[in-house]
Amino acid sequence: MPPGKIVCIGQNYRAHAKELNSQAPEEPMIFLKPSSALIGDGEEIVAGDVGRVDHEVELALIIGRTARNVTDEEALGRVSHVAVFNDVTARDMQNAARRAGNPWTLSKSMDTFAPMSQPVPLSSVEDVHKLELVLTVNGEVRQRGNTADMVFPPERLVSYISRFMTLEEGDIIATGTPEGVSALRDGDLVVASIPGVGSVRNRFRRK
Ligand code: MG
């Protein structure tokens, strides 16, 4: 299945919204990341001179069948696979864009800024509403969360997006990150994992 668009959700965990000095939004906050940013397990995350670069561990939903204006009840039936996703972010650039009232697209969209694990069938996961998310840097735990704490659960995200934007086979939804985002340094080994789903490990390089 070729990757489609990547639809990302901002601030979908209250504690993370707070650490960004924001309040959790009243409706899902949507932005896009290009599929050209995708990398797999073992590949390097590479950033140039773009200031602070953060990790964000997230659950990814992968669309298996077209979803257009679906209900919450129909939504998970359109998801075929799940994966672990790292929504790598050039935080200084994003904050500057936010302050200026400009889109923060570039800060999220650079090549290698979308590490993702090998997808596994949704049917192999017991409950997407109770998945633990863990991210380590050089073996030290930086993020630990649970999908139970999402502001908008997976089915709501799919139904909400599909009201405005057709979701197609191969599209990826990155469902937001829990608290604990932190800056990466040259040479760091970043491992994002969701027990029962998988993990993606990537070395960070400043070039
Ligand atoms: Mg994110």
XYZ file of C-alpha atoms and ligand atoms in Angstrom:
208
model
C 0.000 0.000 0.000
C 1.720 3.273 -1.030
C 1.610 5.952 1.679
C -0.900 8.714 1.128
C -1.235 11.994 2.928
C -0.327 12.223 6.594
C -2.987 14.008 8.633
C -1.631 15.060 12.028
C -3.540 16.060 15.137
C -2.176 18.835 17.342
C -2.567 18.960 21.124
C -4.718 15.870 21.545
C -3.457 15.238 25.102
C -4.181 17.926 27.707
C -0.842 17.648 29.507
C 1.045 18.161 26.237
C -1.081 21.173 25.281
C -0.188 22.612 28.694
C 3.556 22.108 28.175
C 3.214 24.096 24.912
C 1.429 26.847 26.917
C -1.858 26.103 25.154
C -5.245 24.792 26.212
C -6.614 21.624 24.663
C -8.646 22.640 21.585
C -12.453 22.409 21.439
C -12.324 20.608 18.093
C -9.486 18.484 16.674
C -6.590 20.615 15.424
C -5.518 19.353 12.020
C -2.357 19.831 9.994
C -0.647 17.899 7.216
C 2.778 16.388 6.842
C 4.013 15.190 3.422
C 4.633 11.491 2.828
C 8.120 12.436 1.580
C 9.059 12.873 5.269
C 8.490 9.166 6.042
C 11.362 6.953 7.127
C 11.430 3.500 8.671
C 13.080 1.689 11.519
C 16.860 2.134 11.560
C 17.014 5.168 9.275
C 18.480 8.471 10.450
C 16.508 11.583 11.353
C 18.538 14.391 9.806
C 18.159 18.093 10.565
C 20.188 21.051 9.416
C 20.676 24.326 11.256
C 16.999 24.728 12.201
C 17.190 25.246 15.973
C 15.577 22.923 18.479
C 14.227 19.621 17.114
C 11.825 17.579 19.291
C 10.488 14.021 19.277
C 6.745 13.262 19.601
C 5.621 9.633 19.983
C 2.143 9.024 18.542
C -0.251 6.256 17.549
C -0.723 6.204 13.766
C -3.966 4.979 12.180
C -3.725 3.774 8.592
C -6.796 3.995 6.393
C -7.760 0.794 4.577
C -10.937 1.925 2.850
C -12.165 5.341 1.688
C -13.803 7.364 4.449
C -15.961 10.334 3.506
C -18.302 11.821 6.083
C -18.363 8.691 8.232
C -19.896 8.454 11.697
C -17.958 7.613 14.859
C -19.488 4.142 14.690
C -18.278 3.569 11.117
C -14.890 5.165 11.577
C -12.696 2.363 12.916
C -14.045 0.080 10.182
C -12.118 2.268 7.724
C -8.845 1.832 9.612
C -6.927 -1.282 8.528
C -3.600 -0.919 10.346
C -1.902 0.921 13.181
C 1.741 1.855 13.710
C 4.049 3.861 15.959
C 4.822 7.318 14.639
C 7.335 9.994 15.666
C 6.073 13.456 14.707
C 9.522 15.094 14.603
C 9.205 18.865 14.952
C 11.575 21.790 14.494
C 10.195 23.471 17.635
C 11.897 26.869 17.362
C 10.643 27.233 13.796
C 7.144 26.126 14.819
C 7.028 28.597 17.713
C 8.257 31.450 15.509
C 5.543 30.628 12.962
C 2.877 30.480 15.688
C 3.966 33.851 17.073
C 3.836 35.385 13.602
C 0.436 33.823 12.867
C 1.939 31.873 9.972
C 1.520 28.186 9.031
C 4.013 25.906 10.796
C 4.092 23.449 7.894
C 7.825 23.555 7.237
C 8.722 22.835 10.870
C 6.907 19.491 10.612
C 7.578 18.550 7.008
C 11.289 18.148 6.443
C 12.697 14.954 4.966
C 13.081 12.251 7.672
C 10.697 14.034 10.084
C 8.158 11.171 9.991
C 9.657 7.931 11.335
C 7.045 5.157 11.384
C 7.139 1.504 12.423
C 5.985 -1.369 10.251
C 2.164 -1.231 10.362
C 0.270 -4.095 12.021
C -3.397 -4.996 11.422
C -5.838 -3.135 13.651
C -7.460 -6.525 14.331
C -4.246 -7.661 16.058
C -4.579 -4.898 18.666
C -6.783 -5.570 21.658
C -8.028 -1.996 22.202
C -6.736 1.186 20.530
C -8.197 3.148 23.453
C -5.794 1.575 25.948
C -2.357 1.580 24.355
C 0.753 2.672 26.201
C 3.100 5.028 24.355
C 6.756 5.185 25.363
C 9.641 7.148 23.947
C 13.237 6.794 25.054
C 16.327 8.798 24.143
C 19.583 6.887 24.659
C 17.615 4.451 26.831
C 16.142 7.129 29.113
C 12.348 7.419 29.194
C 11.246 10.890 28.034
C 7.591 10.268 27.181
C 5.143 7.813 28.665
C 1.434 8.124 27.972
C -1.709 6.193 27.165
C -4.209 6.555 24.336
C -6.920 6.506 27.029
C -5.937 10.130 27.708
C -6.651 11.452 24.199
C -8.938 14.497 24.108
C -10.533 13.132 20.902
C -10.405 9.313 20.552
C -9.400 7.603 17.292
C -12.947 7.126 15.952
C -13.743 10.802 16.542
C -10.607 11.895 14.719
C -11.454 9.773 11.654
C -15.079 10.937 11.568
C -14.146 14.576 12.116
C -11.463 14.651 9.405
C -13.738 12.792 6.974
C -16.360 15.538 7.207
C -13.960 17.887 5.445
C -11.297 15.797 3.714
C -11.753 12.395 2.077
C -9.525 9.806 3.685
C -8.157 7.321 1.172
C -6.503 3.932 1.384
C -2.938 4.396 2.597
C -3.537 7.717 4.338
C -1.994 8.007 7.795
C -3.458 9.804 10.797
C -0.947 10.744 13.511
C -3.157 11.091 16.570
C -1.130 13.464 18.757
C 1.541 13.148 21.410
C 1.414 12.914 25.199
C 3.574 15.142 27.407
C 7.332 14.962 27.709
C 8.527 16.257 24.343
C 12.184 17.232 24.502
C 15.045 18.386 22.330
C 17.292 15.983 20.427
C 21.067 16.225 20.241
C 23.398 15.011 17.525
C 23.926 11.271 17.891
C 20.884 10.594 20.110
C 19.152 7.241 19.636
C 15.380 7.781 19.696
C 13.071 4.790 20.202
C 9.308 5.286 19.973
C 7.231 2.287 20.959
C 3.735 1.061 21.679
C 3.690 -2.358 23.339
C 1.561 -4.685 21.222
C 2.027 -2.532 18.112
C 5.763 -2.128 17.566
C 8.613 0.312 17.738
C 10.691 2.552 15.532
C 14.307 3.420 16.404
C 16.237 6.191 14.711
C 19.526 7.977 15.264
C 19.313 11.786 15.186
C 21.957 13.606 13.138
C 22.598 17.327 12.906
C 24.111 17.951 9.487
Mg 2.442 15.730 17.011
